[in-house]
Short mmCIF file of C-alpha atoms in Angstrom, two decimals:
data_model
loop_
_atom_site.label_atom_id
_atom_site.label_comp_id
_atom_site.label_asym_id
_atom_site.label_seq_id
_atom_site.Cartn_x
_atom_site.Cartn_y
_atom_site.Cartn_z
CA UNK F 1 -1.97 34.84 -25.76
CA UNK F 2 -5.17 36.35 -26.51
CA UNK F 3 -7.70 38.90 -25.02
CA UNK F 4 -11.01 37.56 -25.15
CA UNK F 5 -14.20 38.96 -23.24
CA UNK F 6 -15.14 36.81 -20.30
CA UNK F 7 -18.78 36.01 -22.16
CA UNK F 8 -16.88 34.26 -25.18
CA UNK F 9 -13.65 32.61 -22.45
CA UNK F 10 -15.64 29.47 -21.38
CA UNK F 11 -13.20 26.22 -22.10
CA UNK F 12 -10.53 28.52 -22.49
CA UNK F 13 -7.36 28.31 -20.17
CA UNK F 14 -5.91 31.14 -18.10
CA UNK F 15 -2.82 32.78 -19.27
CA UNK F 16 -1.96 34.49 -15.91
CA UNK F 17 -3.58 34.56 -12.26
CA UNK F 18 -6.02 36.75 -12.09
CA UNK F 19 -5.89 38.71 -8.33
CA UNK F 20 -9.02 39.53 -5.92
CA UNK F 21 -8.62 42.05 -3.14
CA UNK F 22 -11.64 42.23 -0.26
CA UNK F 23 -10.13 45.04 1.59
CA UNK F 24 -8.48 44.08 4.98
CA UNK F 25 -10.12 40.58 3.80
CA UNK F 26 -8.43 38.77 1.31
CA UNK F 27 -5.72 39.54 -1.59
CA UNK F 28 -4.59 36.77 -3.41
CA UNK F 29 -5.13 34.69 -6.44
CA UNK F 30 -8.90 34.37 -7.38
CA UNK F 31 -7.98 32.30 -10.15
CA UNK F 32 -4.54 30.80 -11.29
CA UNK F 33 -2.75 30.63 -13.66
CA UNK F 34 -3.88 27.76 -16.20
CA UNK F 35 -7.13 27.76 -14.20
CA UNK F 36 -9.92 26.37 -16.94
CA UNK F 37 -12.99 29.03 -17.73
CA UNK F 38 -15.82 27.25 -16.79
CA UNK F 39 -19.57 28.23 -16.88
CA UNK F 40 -19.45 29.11 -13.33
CA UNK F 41 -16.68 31.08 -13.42
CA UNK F 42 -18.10 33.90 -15.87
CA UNK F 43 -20.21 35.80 -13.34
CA UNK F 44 -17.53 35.27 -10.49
CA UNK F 45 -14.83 37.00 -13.13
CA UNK F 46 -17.01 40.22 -13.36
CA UNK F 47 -17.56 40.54 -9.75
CA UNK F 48 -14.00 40.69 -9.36
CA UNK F 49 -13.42 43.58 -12.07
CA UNK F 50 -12.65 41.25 -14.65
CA UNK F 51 -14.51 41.53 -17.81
CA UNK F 52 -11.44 40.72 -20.38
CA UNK F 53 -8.94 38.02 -19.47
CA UNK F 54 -5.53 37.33 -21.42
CA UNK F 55 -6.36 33.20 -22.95
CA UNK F 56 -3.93 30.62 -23.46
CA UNK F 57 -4.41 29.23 -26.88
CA UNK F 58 -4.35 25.78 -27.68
CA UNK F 59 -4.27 23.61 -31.03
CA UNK F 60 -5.95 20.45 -31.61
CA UNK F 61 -3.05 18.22 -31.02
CA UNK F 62 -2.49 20.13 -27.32
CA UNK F 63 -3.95 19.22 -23.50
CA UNK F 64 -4.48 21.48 -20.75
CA UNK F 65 -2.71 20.33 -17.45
CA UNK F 66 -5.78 18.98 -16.00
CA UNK F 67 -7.06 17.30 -19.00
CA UNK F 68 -3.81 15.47 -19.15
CA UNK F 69 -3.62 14.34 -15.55
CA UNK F 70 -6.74 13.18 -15.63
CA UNK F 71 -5.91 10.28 -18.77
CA UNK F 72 -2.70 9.68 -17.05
CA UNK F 73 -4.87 8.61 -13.85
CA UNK F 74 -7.27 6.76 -16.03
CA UNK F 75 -4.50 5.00 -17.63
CA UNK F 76 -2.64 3.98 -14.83
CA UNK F 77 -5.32 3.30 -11.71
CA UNK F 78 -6.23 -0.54 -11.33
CA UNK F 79 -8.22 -2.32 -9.27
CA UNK F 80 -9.87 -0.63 -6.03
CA UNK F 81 -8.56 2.87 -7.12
CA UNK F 82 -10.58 6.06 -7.46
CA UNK F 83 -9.56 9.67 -8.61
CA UNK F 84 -9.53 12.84 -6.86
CA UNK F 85 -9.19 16.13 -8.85
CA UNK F 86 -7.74 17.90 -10.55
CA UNK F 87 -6.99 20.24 -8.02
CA UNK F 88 -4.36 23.19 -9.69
CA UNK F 89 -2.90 20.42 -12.54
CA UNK F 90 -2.69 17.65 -10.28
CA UNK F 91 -5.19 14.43 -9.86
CA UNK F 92 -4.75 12.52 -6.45
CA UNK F 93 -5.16 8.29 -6.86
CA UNK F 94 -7.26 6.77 -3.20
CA UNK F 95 -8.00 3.81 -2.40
CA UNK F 96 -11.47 2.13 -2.38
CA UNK F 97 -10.81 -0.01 0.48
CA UNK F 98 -8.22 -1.37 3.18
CA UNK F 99 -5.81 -3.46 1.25
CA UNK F 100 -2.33 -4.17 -0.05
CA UNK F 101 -1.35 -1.20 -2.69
CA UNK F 102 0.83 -3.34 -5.58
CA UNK F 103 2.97 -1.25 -7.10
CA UNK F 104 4.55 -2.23 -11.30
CA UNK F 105 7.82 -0.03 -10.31
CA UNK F 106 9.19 -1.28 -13.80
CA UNK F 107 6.33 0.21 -15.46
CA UNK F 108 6.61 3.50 -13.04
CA UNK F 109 10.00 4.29 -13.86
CA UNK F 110 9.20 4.04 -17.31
CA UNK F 111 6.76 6.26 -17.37
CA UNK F 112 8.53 8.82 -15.16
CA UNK F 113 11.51 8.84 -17.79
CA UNK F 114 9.03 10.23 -20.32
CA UNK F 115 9.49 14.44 -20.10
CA UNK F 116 7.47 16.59 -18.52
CA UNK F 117 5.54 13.59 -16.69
CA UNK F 118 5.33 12.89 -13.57
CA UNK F 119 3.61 9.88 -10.97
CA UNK F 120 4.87 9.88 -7.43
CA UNK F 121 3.51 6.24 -5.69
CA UNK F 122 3.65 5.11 -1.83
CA UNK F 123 6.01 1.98 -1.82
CA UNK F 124 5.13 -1.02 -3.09
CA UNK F 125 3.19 -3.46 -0.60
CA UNK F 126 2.35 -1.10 1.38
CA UNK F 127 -0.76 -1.68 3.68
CA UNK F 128 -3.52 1.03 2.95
CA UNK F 129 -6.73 2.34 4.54
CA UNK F 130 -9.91 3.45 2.55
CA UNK F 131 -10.07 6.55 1.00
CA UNK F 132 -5.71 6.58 1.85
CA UNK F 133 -3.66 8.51 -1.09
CA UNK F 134 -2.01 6.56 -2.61
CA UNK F 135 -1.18 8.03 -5.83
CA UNK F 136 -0.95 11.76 -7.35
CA UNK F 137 0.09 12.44 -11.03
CA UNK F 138 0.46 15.83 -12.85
CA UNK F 139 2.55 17.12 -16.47
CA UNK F 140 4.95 19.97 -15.69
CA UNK F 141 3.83 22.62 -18.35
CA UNK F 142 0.56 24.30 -18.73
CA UNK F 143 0.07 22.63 -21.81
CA UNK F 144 1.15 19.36 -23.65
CA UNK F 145 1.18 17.46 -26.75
CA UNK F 146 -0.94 14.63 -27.06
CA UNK F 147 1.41 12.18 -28.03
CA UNK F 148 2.84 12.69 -25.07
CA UNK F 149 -0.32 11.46 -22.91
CA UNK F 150 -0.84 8.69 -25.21
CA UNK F 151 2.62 7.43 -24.99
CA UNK F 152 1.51 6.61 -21.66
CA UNK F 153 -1.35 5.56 -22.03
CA UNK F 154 0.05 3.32 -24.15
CA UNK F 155 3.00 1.85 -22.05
CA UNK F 156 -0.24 1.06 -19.43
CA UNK F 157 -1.64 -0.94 -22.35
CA UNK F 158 1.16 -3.14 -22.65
CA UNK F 159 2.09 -3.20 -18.26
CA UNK F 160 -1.06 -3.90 -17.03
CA UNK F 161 -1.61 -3.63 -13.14
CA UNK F 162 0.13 -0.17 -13.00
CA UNK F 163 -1.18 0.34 -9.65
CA UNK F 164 -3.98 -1.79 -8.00
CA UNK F 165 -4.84 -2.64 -4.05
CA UNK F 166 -5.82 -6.15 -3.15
CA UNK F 167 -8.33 -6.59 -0.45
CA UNK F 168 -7.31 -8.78 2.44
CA UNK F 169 -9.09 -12.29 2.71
CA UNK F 170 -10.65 -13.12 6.15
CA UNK F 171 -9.01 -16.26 7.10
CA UNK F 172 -9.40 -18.78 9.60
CA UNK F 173 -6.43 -18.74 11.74
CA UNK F 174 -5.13 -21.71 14.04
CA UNK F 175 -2.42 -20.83 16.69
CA UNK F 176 0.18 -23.11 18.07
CA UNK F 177 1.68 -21.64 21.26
CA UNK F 178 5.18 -23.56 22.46
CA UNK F 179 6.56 -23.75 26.25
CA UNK F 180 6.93 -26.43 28.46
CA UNK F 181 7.00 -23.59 30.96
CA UNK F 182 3.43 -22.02 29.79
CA UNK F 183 2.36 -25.92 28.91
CA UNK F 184 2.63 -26.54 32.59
CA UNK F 185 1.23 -23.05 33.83
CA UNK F 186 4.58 -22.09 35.54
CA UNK F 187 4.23 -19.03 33.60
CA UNK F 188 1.41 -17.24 32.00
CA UNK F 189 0.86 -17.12 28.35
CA UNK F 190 1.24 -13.72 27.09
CA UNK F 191 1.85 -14.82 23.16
CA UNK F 192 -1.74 -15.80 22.39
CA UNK F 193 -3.32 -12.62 22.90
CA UNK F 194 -0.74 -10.86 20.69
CA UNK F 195 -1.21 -12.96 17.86
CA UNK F 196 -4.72 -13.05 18.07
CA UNK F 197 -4.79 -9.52 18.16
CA UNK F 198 -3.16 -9.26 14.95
CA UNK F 199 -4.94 -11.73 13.20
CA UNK F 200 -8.23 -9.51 14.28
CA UNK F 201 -6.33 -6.54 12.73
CA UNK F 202 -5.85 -7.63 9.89
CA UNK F 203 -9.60 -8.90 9.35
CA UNK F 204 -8.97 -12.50 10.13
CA UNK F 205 -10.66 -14.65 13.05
CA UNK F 206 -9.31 -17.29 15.20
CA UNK F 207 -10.81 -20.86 15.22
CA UNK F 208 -8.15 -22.26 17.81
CA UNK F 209 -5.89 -22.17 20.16
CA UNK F 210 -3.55 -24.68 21.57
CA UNK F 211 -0.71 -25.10 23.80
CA UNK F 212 1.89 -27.65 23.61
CA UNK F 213 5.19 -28.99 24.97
CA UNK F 214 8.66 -28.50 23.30
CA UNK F 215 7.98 -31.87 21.67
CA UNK F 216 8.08 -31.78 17.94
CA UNK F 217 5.55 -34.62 18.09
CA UNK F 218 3.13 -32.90 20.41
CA UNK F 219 3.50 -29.46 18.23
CA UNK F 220 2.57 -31.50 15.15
CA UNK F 221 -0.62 -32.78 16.80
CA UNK F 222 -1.70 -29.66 17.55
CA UNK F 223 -1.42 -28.17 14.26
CA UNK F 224 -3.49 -31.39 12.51
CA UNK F 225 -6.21 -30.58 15.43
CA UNK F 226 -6.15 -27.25 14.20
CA UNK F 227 -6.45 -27.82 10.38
CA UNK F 228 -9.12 -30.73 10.99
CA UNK F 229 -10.89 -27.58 12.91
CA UNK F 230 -10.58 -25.51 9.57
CA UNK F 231 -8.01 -23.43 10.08
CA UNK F 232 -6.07 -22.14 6.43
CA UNK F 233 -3.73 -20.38 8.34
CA UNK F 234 -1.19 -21.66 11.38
CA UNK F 235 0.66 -19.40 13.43
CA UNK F 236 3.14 -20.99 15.87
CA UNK F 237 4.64 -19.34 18.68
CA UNK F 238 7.94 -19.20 20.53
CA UNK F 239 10.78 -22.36 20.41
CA UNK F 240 12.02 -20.97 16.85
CA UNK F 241 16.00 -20.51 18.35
CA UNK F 242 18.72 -23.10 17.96
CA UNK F 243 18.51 -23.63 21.92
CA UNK F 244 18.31 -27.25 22.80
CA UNK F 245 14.42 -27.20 23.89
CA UNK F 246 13.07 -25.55 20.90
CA UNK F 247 11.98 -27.44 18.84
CA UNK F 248 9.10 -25.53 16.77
CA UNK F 249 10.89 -25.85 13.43
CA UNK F 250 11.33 -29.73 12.95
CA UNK F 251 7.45 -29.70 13.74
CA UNK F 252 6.86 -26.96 11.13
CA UNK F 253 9.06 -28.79 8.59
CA UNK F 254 7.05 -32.22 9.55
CA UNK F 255 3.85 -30.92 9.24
CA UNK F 256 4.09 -29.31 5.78
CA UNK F 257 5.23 -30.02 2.15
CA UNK F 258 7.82 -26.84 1.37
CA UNK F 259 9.60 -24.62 3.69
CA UNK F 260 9.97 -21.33 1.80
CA UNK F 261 12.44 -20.05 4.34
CA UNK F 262 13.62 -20.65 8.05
CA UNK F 263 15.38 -17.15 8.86
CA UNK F 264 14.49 -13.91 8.10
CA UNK F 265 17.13 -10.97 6.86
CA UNK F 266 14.82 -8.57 9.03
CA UNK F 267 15.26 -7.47 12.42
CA UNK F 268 13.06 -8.32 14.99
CA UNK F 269 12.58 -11.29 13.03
CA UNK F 270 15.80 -12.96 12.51
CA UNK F 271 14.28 -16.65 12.85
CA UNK F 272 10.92 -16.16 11.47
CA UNK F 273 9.61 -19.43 9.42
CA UNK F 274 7.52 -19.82 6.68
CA UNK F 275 6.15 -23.25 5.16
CA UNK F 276 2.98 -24.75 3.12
CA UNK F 277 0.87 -27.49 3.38
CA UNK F 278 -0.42 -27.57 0.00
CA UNK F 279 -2.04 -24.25 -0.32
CA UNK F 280 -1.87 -23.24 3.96
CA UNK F 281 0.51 -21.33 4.89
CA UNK F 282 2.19 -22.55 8.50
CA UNK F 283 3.96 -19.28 9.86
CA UNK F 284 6.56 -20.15 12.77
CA UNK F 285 6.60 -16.37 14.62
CA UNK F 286 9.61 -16.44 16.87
CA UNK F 287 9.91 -14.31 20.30
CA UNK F 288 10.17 -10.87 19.38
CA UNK F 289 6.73 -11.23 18.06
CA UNK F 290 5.41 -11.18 21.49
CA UNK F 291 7.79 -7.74 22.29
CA UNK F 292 7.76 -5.86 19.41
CA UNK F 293 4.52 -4.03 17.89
CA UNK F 294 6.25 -5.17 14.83
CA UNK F 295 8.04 -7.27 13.30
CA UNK F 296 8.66 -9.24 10.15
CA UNK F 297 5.35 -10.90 10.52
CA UNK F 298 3.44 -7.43 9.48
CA UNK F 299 5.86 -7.70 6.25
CA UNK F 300 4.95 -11.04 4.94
CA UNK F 301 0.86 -10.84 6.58
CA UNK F 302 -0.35 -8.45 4.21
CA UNK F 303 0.49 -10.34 1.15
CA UNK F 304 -0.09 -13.94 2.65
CA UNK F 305 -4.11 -12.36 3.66
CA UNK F 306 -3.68 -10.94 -0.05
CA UNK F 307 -3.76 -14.06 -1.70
CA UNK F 308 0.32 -14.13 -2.40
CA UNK F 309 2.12 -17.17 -2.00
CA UNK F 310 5.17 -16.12 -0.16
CA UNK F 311 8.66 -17.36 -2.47
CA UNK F 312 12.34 -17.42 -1.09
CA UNK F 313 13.24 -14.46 -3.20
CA UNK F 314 10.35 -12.48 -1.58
CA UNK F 315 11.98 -13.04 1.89
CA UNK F 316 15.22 -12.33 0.52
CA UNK F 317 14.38 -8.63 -0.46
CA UNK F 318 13.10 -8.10 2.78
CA UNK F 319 16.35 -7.24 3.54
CA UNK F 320 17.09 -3.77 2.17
CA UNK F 321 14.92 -1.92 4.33
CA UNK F 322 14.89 -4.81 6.79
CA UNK F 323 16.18 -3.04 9.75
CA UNK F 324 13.46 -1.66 12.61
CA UNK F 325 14.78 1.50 13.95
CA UNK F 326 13.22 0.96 17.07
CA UNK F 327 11.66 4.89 17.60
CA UNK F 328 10.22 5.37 21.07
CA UNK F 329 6.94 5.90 19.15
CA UNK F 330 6.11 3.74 16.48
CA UNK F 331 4.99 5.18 13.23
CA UNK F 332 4.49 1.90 11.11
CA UNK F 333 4.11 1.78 8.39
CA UNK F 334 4.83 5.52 8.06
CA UNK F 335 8.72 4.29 8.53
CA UNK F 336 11.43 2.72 6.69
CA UNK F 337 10.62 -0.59 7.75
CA UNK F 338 9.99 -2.97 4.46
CA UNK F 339 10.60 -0.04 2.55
#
């Protein structure tokens, strides 16, 4: 440490907080410790008293705190990311838009097993809002060599895609209810609504709706109607249980080339379907999907209206963290669901 008048301290770095009292105001830390001397800081230090300050010297192969966060940011912040900061050492990662945050934990970990770094992420796949944190990063010391920094920045050369948020596609969405009980009006339909609700929240329209029998033949029909309409995404609804009268999965399996999965290890969820026709996905959303705010279907949307293709080993990891606690008040996705 050095003392340095305040007129010759700009770019220099804080070796202590400096305290302001207003009487029966404010006492407190006027500047911290590591705080940057900036131009505008020069007249604010005198009208606090402070003419000499006690400067943290640093080489040429040395980064302040905030310098540093800010390359890790740079270095690590993909598509549809922005920076916030730094705010005392520590720059905050946001998200441009609403979309689905994609997380290289591989790359994360290593980057977090380098000393005195650190980058603290939501979960991977998580569904974000504009202008959401996502991100924050900051170096533990005041000060730190810059091999360091460009040791990461050069393990983000090599794993790409660090951190980036896809933006949902609007797709045109086709849905299959299944009853012979709603079919013939002896009860009302309450599953349409709810799927068509979801597909709205999650920026998608509807282009159809049909109901249909428990026939397997009749189901089928309804889904080439739909397609022929222009749908690119099919939700059925409902007959997805081993009972005798369902009969929504042979139709599924009929109607496409590849079922990625019948069966879900998440709960509500447990018989949840996914298939493709070529590129569409056909998504058989069993009963619980018309009870439960959520469900396995707001797992697997996000990615599907992403652009993913959904594989079998992607459903299979849904189950560590597959279990819906069920709170009185739903906090999705604020919650260990998926997580």
């Amino acid at each position: 440490m050095r003392k340095v008048k305040v007129e010759e301290s700009l770019g220099m770095i804080l070796a202590h907080d400096l305290t302001k009292i207003e009487p029966g105001k404010f006492k407190g830390a006027k500047f911290k410790k590591g705080h940057l001397i900036r131009e505008e800081d020069i007249e604010l230090l005198k009208d606090a008293g402070k003419y000499h300050i006690l400067a943290l010297d640093l080489d040429e192969n040395q980064l302040h705190e905030e310098d540093a966060a800010i390359r890790i940011a740079d270095a690590i912040k993909g598509n549809g990311i922005y920076t916030q900061g730094p705010s005392e050492g520590k720059v905050t990662l946001k998200a441009e838009y609403k979309g689905l945050l994609k997380v290289n934990v591989d790359a994360l970990e290593k980057i977090n097993s380098i000393d005195m770094v650190t980058l603290a992420t939501l979960h991977n796949n998580t569904l974000v809002e504009k202008d959401q944190a996502i991100a924050g990063t900051r170096i533990i010391p005041l000060c730190i060599d810059k091999k360091v920094i460009e040791q990461v920045e050069e393990l983000c050369s090599v794993n790409t895609h660090i951190l980036d948020i896809k933006k949902l596609k609007s797709f045109k969405v086709g849905i299959v209810v299944t009853g012979t009980e709603v079919y013939e009006g002896r009860i009302k339909d309450k599953f349409g609504v709810v799927l068509e609700n979801k597909a709205k929240y999650y920026g998608s329209t509807v282009v159809g709706l049909r109901y249909s029998k428990d026939d397997s033949e009749m189901i089928k029909g309804c889904i080439e109607e739909l397609i022929n309409e222009g749908a690119n995404l099919i939700f059925t609804s409902g007959g997805m249980s081993v009972d005798a009268d369902d009969v929504t999965p042979i139709a599924i399996k009929e109607s496409s080339d590849e079922v990625i999965s019948y069966g879900s290890p998440v709960l509500p969820g447990s018989m949840f379907m996914v298939a493709y026709r070529g590129d569409l996905p056909i998504i058989g959303v069993p009963a619980c999907g018309m009870y439960h705010k959520i469900t396995v279907l707001d797992l697997v949307l996000p990615r599907i209206l992403a652009g993913e293709r959904i594989t079998k080993n992607d459903m299979t990891k849904l189950g560590h963290g597959g279990l819906c606690l069920g709170c009185e008040v739903c906090t999705y996705p604020v919650c260990p669901l998926g997580k």
